[in-house]
Amino acid sequence: PKFYDHLTEGGIPYSKIAQLHGKDCLATSVIQTCAYWHSSERCRFCGIELSYRNGQTIKRKTPNQLSEVARKAKELDSVQHLVLTTGTVQPPGREISSLVPCASAIKEATGLPIHAQFCPPSSMEGLYELKEAGVDTVGIHIESFDFETLSKVAPAKAAMGFERYERAWKMAVEIFGSNQVSSFLIVGLGEKRDSVIWGSKYL
């Protein structure tokens, strides 16, 4: 991508702030660390801190940095939409407070559609804040409906419980609309086959 050739005023390569995914999507992890990374509660399949450790990205991206990179990516590489992810903070769901100002700055600078991913919050107020900030779609990822398997590969997610996810999904659909809310299922973690089928139907 052409925007990779540019640096911020502070000398940070744009590619360390956000990267091109696929043909026309700009993606970034706003917070490149996770509260569970150094504990037994971390998700076994996650590599969120690896790229930070390897110097491929920075620990935290600011709204100004992201809006600057998004504007240039749209101008030089015809980026059409953005994905904002983040590591989990304490308490889970509070990472929304970091996503909101970033989404707002990007939307103001580019007008592009924004997708945000986060843990189900304990309070649903954050979902309204995301909508007001310009987020168009959200992803609240449960990873597996087999909770015995989930407790082994993603203990922190399992500990949140199904009801918390269910409540967040339903409220998110009310706020963002039908077909604007998604959830990942990872197949092959050792889960029961029926849990994939049931979970997919439920979603």
mmCIF file with all atom_site columns, C-alpha atoms in Angstrom:
data_model
loop_
_atom_site.group_PDB
_atom_site.id
_atom_site.type_symbol
_atom_site.label_atom_id
_atom_site.label_alt_id
_atom_site.label_comp_id
_atom_site.label_asym_id
_atom_site.label_entity_id
_atom_site.label_seq_id
_atom_site.pdbx_PDB_ins_code
_atom_site.Cartn_x
_atom_site.Cartn_y
_atom_site.Cartn_z
_atom_site.occupancy
_atom_site.B_iso_or_equiv
_atom_site.pdbx_formal_charge
_atom_site.auth_seq_id
_atom_site.auth_comp_id
_atom_site.auth_asym_id
_atom_site.auth_atom_id
_atom_site.pdbx_PDB_model_num
ATOM 1   C CA . PRO A 1 1   ? 0.000   0.000   0.000  1.00 0.00 ? 1   PRO A CA 1
ATOM 2   C CA . LYS A 1 2   ? 1.187   3.482   -0.826 1.00 0.00 ? 2   LYS A CA 1
ATOM 3   C CA . PHE A 1 3   ? 0.281   4.885   2.563  1.00 0.00 ? 3   PHE A CA 1
ATOM 4   C CA . TYR A 1 4   ? 2.912   2.584   4.154  1.00 0.00 ? 4   TYR A CA 1
ATOM 5   C CA . ASP A 1 5   ? 5.569   4.961   2.793  1.00 0.00 ? 5   ASP A CA 1
ATOM 6   C CA . HIS A 1 6   ? 4.471   7.766   5.124  1.00 0.00 ? 6   HIS A CA 1
ATOM 7   C CA . LEU A 1 7   ? 5.358   8.716   8.699  1.00 0.00 ? 7   LEU A CA 1
ATOM 8   C CA . THR A 1 8   ? 3.497   10.654  11.365 1.00 0.00 ? 8   THR A CA 1
ATOM 9   C CA . GLU A 1 9   ? 4.909   13.930  12.598 1.00 0.00 ? 9   GLU A CA 1
ATOM 10  C CA . GLY A 1 10  ? 6.413   11.948  15.446 1.00 0.00 ? 10  GLY A CA 1
ATOM 11  C CA . GLY A 1 11  ? 8.246   9.691   12.999 1.00 0.00 ? 11  GLY A CA 1
ATOM 12  C CA . ILE A 1 12  ? 6.057   6.584   13.380 1.00 0.00 ? 12  ILE A CA 1
ATOM 13  C CA . PRO A 1 13  ? 5.523   4.616   10.155 1.00 0.00 ? 13  PRO A CA 1
ATOM 14  C CA . TYR A 1 14  ? 1.864   4.529   9.166  1.00 0.00 ? 14  TYR A CA 1
ATOM 15  C CA . SER A 1 15  ? 2.122   0.736   8.840  1.00 0.00 ? 15  SER A CA 1
ATOM 16  C CA . LYS A 1 16  ? 2.721   0.522   12.608 1.00 0.00 ? 16  LYS A CA 1
ATOM 17  C CA . ILE A 1 17  ? -0.565  2.302   13.253 1.00 0.00 ? 17  ILE A CA 1
ATOM 18  C CA . ALA A 1 18  ? -2.909  0.532   10.815 1.00 0.00 ? 18  ALA A CA 1
ATOM 19  C CA . GLN A 1 19  ? -2.599  -1.970  7.990  1.00 0.00 ? 19  GLN A CA 1
ATOM 20  C CA . LEU A 1 20  ? -4.408  -2.854  4.804  1.00 0.00 ? 20  LEU A CA 1
ATOM 21  C CA . HIS A 1 21  ? -6.497  -6.020  5.133  1.00 0.00 ? 21  HIS A CA 1
ATOM 22  C CA . GLY A 1 22  ? -7.674  -7.625  1.935  1.00 0.00 ? 22  GLY A CA 1
ATOM 23  C CA . LYS A 1 23  ? -8.481  -5.307  -0.938 1.00 0.00 ? 23  LYS A CA 1
ATOM 24  C CA . ASP A 1 24  ? -9.831  -2.140  0.653  1.00 0.00 ? 24  ASP A CA 1
ATOM 25  C CA . CYS A 1 25  ? -10.091 -2.499  4.439  1.00 0.00 ? 25  CYS A CA 1
ATOM 26  C CA . LEU A 1 26  ? -7.941  -0.594  6.921  1.00 0.00 ? 26  LEU A CA 1
ATOM 27  C CA . ALA A 1 27  ? -7.553  -2.438  10.232 1.00 0.00 ? 27  ALA A CA 1
ATOM 28  C CA . THR A 1 28  ? -5.892  -1.771  13.561 1.00 0.00 ? 28  THR A CA 1
ATOM 29  C CA . SER A 1 29  ? -5.832  -2.861  17.182 1.00 0.00 ? 29  SER A CA 1
ATOM 30  C CA . VAL A 1 30  ? -6.330  0.361   19.108 1.00 0.00 ? 30  VAL A CA 1
ATOM 31  C CA . ILE A 1 31  ? -4.867  -1.257  22.238 1.00 0.00 ? 31  ILE A CA 1
ATOM 32  C CA . GLN A 1 32  ? -2.225  -3.844  21.320 1.00 0.00 ? 32  GLN A CA 1
ATOM 33  C CA . THR A 1 33  ? -2.097  -5.425  24.780 1.00 0.00 ? 33  THR A CA 1
ATOM 34  C CA . CYS A 1 34  ? -4.491  -7.573  26.801 1.00 0.00 ? 34  CYS A CA 1
ATOM 35  C CA . ALA A 1 35  ? -5.112  -7.650  30.531 1.00 0.00 ? 35  ALA A CA 1
ATOM 36  C CA . TYR A 1 36  ? -5.051  -11.458 30.421 1.00 0.00 ? 36  TYR A CA 1
ATOM 37  C CA . TRP A 1 37  ? -1.955  -11.931 28.246 1.00 0.00 ? 37  TRP A CA 1
ATOM 38  C CA . HIS A 1 38  ? 0.423   -12.804 31.088 1.00 0.00 ? 38  HIS A CA 1
ATOM 39  C CA . SER A 1 39  ? -2.079  -14.948 32.987 1.00 0.00 ? 39  SER A CA 1
ATOM 40  C CA . SER A 1 40  ? -3.628  -18.380 32.719 1.00 0.00 ? 40  SER A CA 1
ATOM 41  C CA . GLU A 1 41  ? -6.852  -16.650 31.599 1.00 0.00 ? 41  GLU A CA 1
ATOM 42  C CA . ARG A 1 42  ? -5.505  -15.583 28.192 1.00 0.00 ? 42  ARG A CA 1
ATOM 43  C CA . CYS A 1 43  ? -7.100  -16.927 25.026 1.00 0.00 ? 43  CYS A CA 1
ATOM 44  C CA . ARG A 1 44  ? -4.924  -19.770 23.728 1.00 0.00 ? 44  ARG A CA 1
ATOM 45  C CA . PHE A 1 45  ? -5.451  -18.797 20.079 1.00 0.00 ? 45  PHE A CA 1
ATOM 46  C CA . CYS A 1 46  ? -4.657  -15.085 20.438 1.00 0.00 ? 46  CYS A CA 1
ATOM 47  C CA . GLY A 1 47  ? -1.447  -13.392 19.303 1.00 0.00 ? 47  GLY A CA 1
ATOM 48  C CA . ILE A 1 48  ? -2.337  -9.762  19.989 1.00 0.00 ? 48  ILE A CA 1
ATOM 49  C CA . GLU A 1 49  ? 0.920   -8.886  21.777 1.00 0.00 ? 49  GLU A CA 1
ATOM 50  C CA . LEU A 1 50  ? 3.266   -10.721 19.407 1.00 0.00 ? 50  LEU A CA 1
ATOM 51  C CA . SER A 1 51  ? 3.378   -7.981  16.771 1.00 0.00 ? 51  SER A CA 1
ATOM 52  C CA . TYR A 1 52  ? 3.939   -5.373  19.496 1.00 0.00 ? 52  TYR A CA 1
ATOM 53  C CA . ARG A 1 53  ? 6.804   -7.389  20.984 1.00 0.00 ? 53  ARG A CA 1
ATOM 54  C CA . ASN A 1 54  ? 8.338   -7.771  17.519 1.00 0.00 ? 54  ASN A CA 1
ATOM 55  C CA . GLY A 1 55  ? 8.262   -4.016  16.919 1.00 0.00 ? 55  GLY A CA 1
ATOM 56  C CA . GLN A 1 56  ? 5.713   -4.244  14.094 1.00 0.00 ? 56  GLN A CA 1
ATOM 57  C CA . THR A 1 57  ? 3.247   -1.946  15.802 1.00 0.00 ? 57  THR A CA 1
ATOM 58  C CA . ILE A 1 58  ? 2.876   0.400   18.760 1.00 0.00 ? 58  ILE A CA 1
ATOM 59  C CA . LYS A 1 59  ? 1.204   -0.249  22.097 1.00 0.00 ? 59  LYS A CA 1
ATOM 60  C CA . ARG A 1 60  ? -1.672  2.210   21.805 1.00 0.00 ? 60  ARG A CA 1
ATOM 61  C CA . LYS A 1 61  ? -2.972  4.245   18.870 1.00 0.00 ? 61  LYS A CA 1
ATOM 62  C CA . THR A 1 62  ? -4.380  7.727   19.388 1.00 0.00 ? 62  THR A CA 1
ATOM 63  C CA . PRO A 1 63  ? -7.415  9.221   17.632 1.00 0.00 ? 63  PRO A CA 1
ATOM 64  C CA . ASN A 1 64  ? -5.156  11.729  15.855 1.00 0.00 ? 64  ASN A CA 1
ATOM 65  C CA . GLN A 1 65  ? -2.821  9.020   14.584 1.00 0.00 ? 65  GLN A CA 1
ATOM 66  C CA . LEU A 1 66  ? -5.662  6.865   13.306 1.00 0.00 ? 66  LEU A CA 1
ATOM 67  C CA . SER A 1 67  ? -7.535  9.687   11.614 1.00 0.00 ? 67  SER A CA 1
ATOM 68  C CA . GLU A 1 68  ? -4.308  10.802  9.908  1.00 0.00 ? 68  GLU A CA 1
ATOM 69  C CA . VAL A 1 69  ? -3.531  7.309   8.626  1.00 0.00 ? 69  VAL A CA 1
ATOM 70  C CA . ALA A 1 70  ? -7.125  6.632   7.593  1.00 0.00 ? 70  ALA A CA 1
ATOM 71  C CA . ARG A 1 71  ? -7.282  9.858   5.617  1.00 0.00 ? 71  ARG A CA 1
ATOM 72  C CA . LYS A 1 72  ? -4.072  8.997   3.748  1.00 0.00 ? 72  LYS A CA 1
ATOM 73  C CA . ALA A 1 73  ? -5.126  5.371   3.152  1.00 0.00 ? 73  ALA A CA 1
ATOM 74  C CA . LYS A 1 74  ? -8.400  6.568   1.656  1.00 0.00 ? 74  LYS A CA 1
ATOM 75  C CA . GLU A 1 75  ? -6.593  9.090   -0.536 1.00 0.00 ? 75  GLU A CA 1
ATOM 76  C CA . LEU A 1 76  ? -3.753  6.880   -1.790 1.00 0.00 ? 76  LEU A CA 1
ATOM 77  C CA . ASP A 1 77  ? -5.146  3.331   -1.678 1.00 0.00 ? 77  ASP A CA 1
ATOM 78  C CA . SER A 1 78  ? -8.916  3.785   -2.019 1.00 0.00 ? 78  SER A CA 1
ATOM 79  C CA . VAL A 1 79  ? -9.677  2.262   1.373  1.00 0.00 ? 79  VAL A CA 1
ATOM 80  C CA . GLN A 1 80  ? -13.445 1.814   1.690  1.00 0.00 ? 80  GLN A CA 1
ATOM 81  C CA . HIS A 1 81  ? -13.972 0.800   5.334  1.00 0.00 ? 81  HIS A CA 1
ATOM 82  C CA . LEU A 1 82  ? -12.200 0.271   8.670  1.00 0.00 ? 82  LEU A CA 1
ATOM 83  C CA . VAL A 1 83  ? -11.998 -2.340  11.407 1.00 0.00 ? 83  VAL A CA 1
ATOM 84  C CA . LEU A 1 84  ? -11.088 -1.344  14.971 1.00 0.00 ? 84  LEU A CA 1
ATOM 85  C CA . THR A 1 85  ? -10.139 -4.143  17.342 1.00 0.00 ? 85  THR A CA 1
ATOM 86  C CA . THR A 1 86  ? -8.540  -4.003  20.761 1.00 0.00 ? 86  THR A CA 1
ATOM 87  C CA . GLY A 1 87  ? -7.084  -6.109  23.509 1.00 0.00 ? 87  GLY A CA 1
ATOM 88  C CA . THR A 1 88  ? -9.248  -6.621  26.576 1.00 0.00 ? 88  THR A CA 1
ATOM 89  C CA . VAL A 1 89  ? -8.877  -4.282  29.530 1.00 0.00 ? 89  VAL A CA 1
ATOM 90  C CA . GLN A 1 90  ? -10.211 -4.523  33.071 1.00 0.00 ? 90  GLN A CA 1
ATOM 91  C CA . PRO A 1 91  ? -13.096 -4.793  33.505 1.00 0.00 ? 91  PRO A CA 1
ATOM 92  C CA . PRO A 1 92  ? -13.858 -6.483  30.133 1.00 0.00 ? 92  PRO A CA 1
ATOM 93  C CA . GLY A 1 93  ? -15.952 -4.234  27.917 1.00 0.00 ? 93  GLY A CA 1
ATOM 94  C CA . ARG A 1 94  ? -14.334 -1.059  29.183 1.00 0.00 ? 94  ARG A CA 1
ATOM 95  C CA . GLU A 1 95  ? -12.157 -0.994  26.061 1.00 0.00 ? 95  GLU A CA 1
ATOM 96  C CA . ILE A 1 96  ? -15.153 0.670   24.412 1.00 0.00 ? 96  ILE A CA 1
ATOM 97  C CA . SER A 1 97  ? -14.036 3.915   26.060 1.00 0.00 ? 97  SER A CA 1
ATOM 98  C CA . SER A 1 98  ? -10.855 3.768   23.948 1.00 0.00 ? 98  SER A CA 1
ATOM 99  C CA . LEU A 1 99  ? -12.689 2.840   20.756 1.00 0.00 ? 99  LEU A CA 1
ATOM 100 C CA . VAL A 1 100 ? -15.179 5.720   20.956 1.00 0.00 ? 100 VAL A CA 1
ATOM 101 C CA . PRO A 1 101 ? -12.780 8.689   20.496 1.00 0.00 ? 101 PRO A CA 1
ATOM 102 C CA . CYS A 1 102 ? -10.871 6.829   17.783 1.00 0.00 ? 102 CYS A CA 1
ATOM 103 C CA . ALA A 1 103 ? -14.034 6.055   15.828 1.00 0.00 ? 103 ALA A CA 1
ATOM 104 C CA . SER A 1 104 ? -15.233 9.630   16.184 1.00 0.00 ? 104 SER A CA 1
ATOM 105 C CA . ALA A 1 105 ? -11.954 11.070  14.865 1.00 0.00 ? 105 ALA A CA 1
ATOM 106 C CA . ILE A 1 106 ? -11.836 8.638   11.934 1.00 0.00 ? 106 ILE A CA 1
ATOM 107 C CA . LYS A 1 107 ? -15.450 9.270   10.968 1.00 0.00 ? 107 LYS A CA 1
ATOM 108 C CA . GLU A 1 108 ? -14.933 13.038  11.055 1.00 0.00 ? 108 GLU A CA 1
ATOM 109 C CA . ALA A 1 109 ? -11.751 12.782  8.964  1.00 0.00 ? 109 ALA A CA 1
ATOM 110 C CA . THR A 1 110 ? -12.933 10.264  6.362  1.00 0.00 ? 110 THR A CA 1
ATOM 111 C CA . GLY A 1 111 ? -16.656 9.532   6.597  1.00 0.00 ? 111 GLY A CA 1
ATOM 112 C CA . LEU A 1 112 ? -15.842 5.855   6.042  1.00 0.00 ? 112 LEU A CA 1
ATOM 113 C CA . PRO A 1 113 ? -17.887 2.959   7.485  1.00 0.00 ? 113 PRO A CA 1
ATOM 114 C CA . ILE A 1 114 ? -16.397 1.649   10.738 1.00 0.00 ? 114 ILE A CA 1
ATOM 115 C CA . HIS A 1 115 ? -16.619 -1.813  12.315 1.00 0.00 ? 115 HIS A CA 1
ATOM 116 C CA . ALA A 1 116 ? -15.591 -2.201  15.977 1.00 0.00 ? 116 ALA A CA 1
ATOM 117 C CA . GLN A 1 117 ? -14.880 -5.376  17.958 1.00 0.00 ? 117 GLN A CA 1
ATOM 118 C CA . PHE A 1 118 ? -14.929 -5.672  21.763 1.00 0.00 ? 118 PHE A CA 1
ATOM 119 C CA . CYS A 1 119 ? -15.958 -7.828  24.716 1.00 0.00 ? 119 CYS A CA 1
ATOM 120 C CA . PRO A 1 120 ? -19.601 -7.712  25.823 1.00 0.00 ? 120 PRO A CA 1
ATOM 121 C CA . PRO A 1 121 ? -19.816 -4.796  28.268 1.00 0.00 ? 121 PRO A CA 1
ATOM 122 C CA . SER A 1 122 ? -21.449 -5.111  31.667 1.00 0.00 ? 122 SER A CA 1
ATOM 123 C CA . SER A 1 123 ? -23.228 -1.811  30.982 1.00 0.00 ? 123 SER A CA 1
ATOM 124 C CA . MET A 1 124 ? -24.839 -1.240  27.606 1.00 0.00 ? 124 MET A CA 1
ATOM 125 C CA . GLU A 1 125 ? -24.274 2.533   27.637 1.00 0.00 ? 125 GLU A CA 1
ATOM 126 C CA . GLY A 1 126 ? -21.053 2.024   25.712 1.00 0.00 ? 126 GLY A CA 1
ATOM 127 C CA . LEU A 1 127 ? -22.978 0.621   22.754 1.00 0.00 ? 127 LEU A CA 1
ATOM 128 C CA . TYR A 1 128 ? -24.893 3.881   22.417 1.00 0.00 ? 128 TYR A CA 1
ATOM 129 C CA . GLU A 1 129 ? -21.628 5.817   22.662 1.00 0.00 ? 129 GLU A CA 1
ATOM 130 C CA . LEU A 1 130 ? -20.138 3.770   19.814 1.00 0.00 ? 130 LEU A CA 1
ATOM 131 C CA . LYS A 1 131 ? -23.154 4.472   17.645 1.00 0.00 ? 131 LYS A CA 1
ATOM 132 C CA . GLU A 1 132 ? -22.955 8.188   18.369 1.00 0.00 ? 132 GLU A CA 1
ATOM 133 C CA . ALA A 1 133 ? -19.233 8.134   17.562 1.00 0.00 ? 133 ALA A CA 1
ATOM 134 C CA . GLY A 1 134 ? -19.946 6.863   14.063 1.00 0.00 ? 134 GLY A CA 1
ATOM 135 C CA . VAL A 1 135 ? -19.455 3.105   14.394 1.00 0.00 ? 135 VAL A CA 1
ATOM 136 C CA . ASP A 1 136 ? -21.653 1.341   11.827 1.00 0.00 ? 136 ASP A CA 1
ATOM 137 C CA . THR A 1 137 ? -21.260 -2.342  12.717 1.00 0.00 ? 137 THR A CA 1
ATOM 138 C CA . VAL A 1 138 ? -19.956 -4.272  15.716 1.00 0.00 ? 138 VAL A CA 1
ATOM 139 C CA . GLY A 1 139 ? -18.462 -7.673  16.473 1.00 0.00 ? 139 GLY A CA 1
ATOM 140 C CA . ILE A 1 140 ? -18.915 -9.314  19.873 1.00 0.00 ? 140 ILE A CA 1
ATOM 141 C CA . HIS A 1 141 ? -17.077 -12.614 19.549 1.00 0.00 ? 141 HIS A CA 1
ATOM 142 C CA . ILE A 1 142 ? -17.916 -15.608 21.716 1.00 0.00 ? 142 ILE A CA 1
ATOM 143 C CA . GLU A 1 143 ? -15.581 -17.990 19.773 1.00 0.00 ? 143 GLU A CA 1
ATOM 144 C CA . SER A 1 144 ? -17.363 -21.209 20.854 1.00 0.00 ? 144 SER A CA 1
ATOM 145 C CA . PHE A 1 145 ? -20.777 -22.309 22.150 1.00 0.00 ? 145 PHE A CA 1
ATOM 146 C CA . ASP A 1 146 ? -19.206 -25.357 23.781 1.00 0.00 ? 146 ASP A CA 1
ATOM 147 C CA . PHE A 1 147 ? -18.498 -23.825 27.187 1.00 0.00 ? 147 PHE A CA 1
ATOM 148 C CA . GLU A 1 148 ? -16.393 -26.770 28.360 1.00 0.00 ? 148 GLU A CA 1
ATOM 149 C CA . THR A 1 149 ? -14.052 -26.142 25.438 1.00 0.00 ? 149 THR A CA 1
ATOM 150 C CA . LEU A 1 150 ? -14.297 -22.369 25.795 1.00 0.00 ? 150 LEU A CA 1
ATOM 151 C CA . SER A 1 151 ? -13.262 -22.585 29.455 1.00 0.00 ? 151 SER A CA 1
ATOM 152 C CA . LYS A 1 152 ? -10.047 -24.329 28.351 1.00 0.00 ? 152 LYS A CA 1
ATOM 153 C CA . VAL A 1 153 ? -9.071  -22.136 25.378 1.00 0.00 ? 153 VAL A CA 1
ATOM 154 C CA . ALA A 1 154 ? -10.573 -18.783 26.430 1.00 0.00 ? 154 ALA A CA 1
ATOM 155 C CA . PRO A 1 155 ? -11.190 -18.876 30.208 1.00 0.00 ? 155 PRO A CA 1
ATOM 156 C CA . ALA A 1 156 ? -11.876 -15.146 30.534 1.00 0.00 ? 156 ALA A CA 1
ATOM 157 C CA . LYS A 1 157 ? -14.538 -15.270 27.833 1.00 0.00 ? 157 LYS A CA 1
ATOM 158 C CA . ALA A 1 158 ? -16.140 -18.355 29.381 1.00 0.00 ? 158 ALA A CA 1
ATOM 159 C CA . ALA A 1 159 ? -16.215 -16.658 32.793 1.00 0.00 ? 159 ALA A CA 1
ATOM 160 C CA . MET A 1 160 ? -18.323 -13.810 31.380 1.00 0.00 ? 160 MET A CA 1
ATOM 161 C CA . GLY A 1 161 ? -21.106 -16.301 30.773 1.00 0.00 ? 161 GLY A CA 1
ATOM 162 C CA . PHE A 1 162 ? -23.533 -16.809 27.930 1.00 0.00 ? 162 PHE A CA 1
ATOM 163 C CA . GLU A 1 163 ? -26.184 -14.466 29.323 1.00 0.00 ? 163 GLU A CA 1
ATOM 164 C CA . ARG A 1 164 ? -23.824 -11.495 29.140 1.00 0.00 ? 164 ARG A CA 1
ATOM 165 C CA . TYR A 1 165 ? -23.118 -12.192 25.469 1.00 0.00 ? 165 TYR A CA 1
ATOM 166 C CA . GLU A 1 166 ? -26.794 -12.736 24.750 1.00 0.00 ? 166 GLU A CA 1
ATOM 167 C CA . ARG A 1 167 ? -27.736 -9.435  26.386 1.00 0.00 ? 167 ARG A CA 1
ATOM 168 C CA . ALA A 1 168 ? -25.034 -7.549  24.459 1.00 0.00 ? 168 ALA A CA 1
ATOM 169 C CA . TRP A 1 169 ? -25.987 -9.102  21.101 1.00 0.00 ? 169 TRP A CA 1
ATOM 170 C CA . LYS A 1 170 ? -29.660 -8.264  21.521 1.00 0.00 ? 170 LYS A CA 1
ATOM 171 C CA . MET A 1 171 ? -29.002 -4.694  22.603 1.00 0.00 ? 171 MET A CA 1
ATOM 172 C CA . ALA A 1 172 ? -26.465 -4.215  19.809 1.00 0.00 ? 172 ALA A CA 1
ATOM 173 C CA . VAL A 1 173 ? -29.021 -5.350  17.220 1.00 0.00 ? 173 VAL A CA 1
ATOM 174 C CA . GLU A 1 174 ? -31.499 -2.825  18.622 1.00 0.00 ? 174 GLU A CA 1
ATOM 175 C CA . ILE A 1 175 ? -28.921 -0.039  18.352 1.00 0.00 ? 175 ILE A CA 1
ATOM 176 C CA . PHE A 1 176 ? -27.053 -0.880  15.143 1.00 0.00 ? 176 PHE A CA 1
ATOM 177 C CA . GLY A 1 177 ? -29.767 -2.752  13.271 1.00 0.00 ? 177 GLY A CA 1
ATOM 178 C CA . SER A 1 178 ? -30.363 -6.163  11.768 1.00 0.00 ? 178 SER A CA 1
ATOM 179 C CA . ASN A 1 179 ? -27.317 -7.764  10.112 1.00 0.00 ? 179 ASN A CA 1
ATOM 180 C CA . GLN A 1 180 ? -24.993 -5.139  11.607 1.00 0.00 ? 180 GLN A CA 1
ATOM 181 C CA . VAL A 1 181 ? -23.878 -7.305  14.552 1.00 0.00 ? 181 VAL A CA 1
ATOM 182 C CA . SER A 1 182 ? -21.550 -10.291 14.205 1.00 0.00 ? 182 SER A CA 1
ATOM 183 C CA . SER A 1 183 ? -19.831 -12.943 16.297 1.00 0.00 ? 183 SER A CA 1
ATOM 184 C CA . PHE A 1 184 ? -16.934 -15.249 15.453 1.00 0.00 ? 184 PHE A CA 1
ATOM 185 C CA . LEU A 1 185 ? -17.051 -19.004 15.963 1.00 0.00 ? 185 LEU A CA 1
ATOM 186 C CA . ILE A 1 186 ? -13.730 -20.835 15.777 1.00 0.00 ? 186 ILE A CA 1
ATOM 187 C CA . VAL A 1 187 ? -14.196 -24.418 14.629 1.00 0.00 ? 187 VAL A CA 1
ATOM 188 C CA . GLY A 1 188 ? -11.648 -27.085 15.552 1.00 0.00 ? 188 GLY A CA 1
ATOM 189 C CA . LEU A 1 189 ? -10.901 -26.216 19.158 1.00 0.00 ? 189 LEU A CA 1
ATOM 190 C CA . GLY A 1 190 ? -12.235 -29.571 20.342 1.00 0.00 ? 190 GLY A CA 1
ATOM 191 C CA . GLU A 1 191 ? -15.846 -28.471 20.621 1.00 0.00 ? 191 GLU A CA 1
ATOM 192 C CA . LYS A 1 192 ? -18.842 -30.733 20.206 1.00 0.00 ? 192 LYS A CA 1
ATOM 193 C CA . ARG A 1 193 ? -20.120 -30.655 16.631 1.00 0.00 ? 193 ARG A CA 1
ATOM 194 C CA . ASP A 1 194 ? -23.661 -29.906 17.732 1.00 0.00 ? 194 ASP A CA 1
ATOM 195 C CA . SER A 1 195 ? -22.498 -26.762 19.533 1.00 0.00 ? 195 SER A CA 1
ATOM 196 C CA . VAL A 1 196 ? -21.400 -25.249 16.210 1.00 0.00 ? 196 VAL A CA 1
ATOM 197 C CA . ILE A 1 197 ? -24.723 -26.045 14.574 1.00 0.00 ? 197 ILE A CA 1
ATOM 198 C CA . TRP A 1 198 ? -26.803 -24.873 17.536 1.00 0.00 ? 198 TRP A CA 1
ATOM 199 C CA . GLY A 1 199 ? -24.705 -21.762 18.010 1.00 0.00 ? 199 GLY A CA 1
ATOM 200 C CA . SER A 1 200 ? -24.886 -20.796 14.349 1.00 0.00 ? 200 SER A CA 1
ATOM 201 C CA . LYS A 1 201 ? -28.644 -21.184 14.326 1.00 0.00 ? 201 LYS A CA 1
ATOM 202 C CA . TYR A 1 202 ? -28.927 -19.161 17.498 1.00 0.00 ? 202 TYR A CA 1
ATOM 203 C CA . LEU A 1 203 ? -26.863 -16.324 16.087 1.00 0.00 ? 203 LEU A CA 1
#
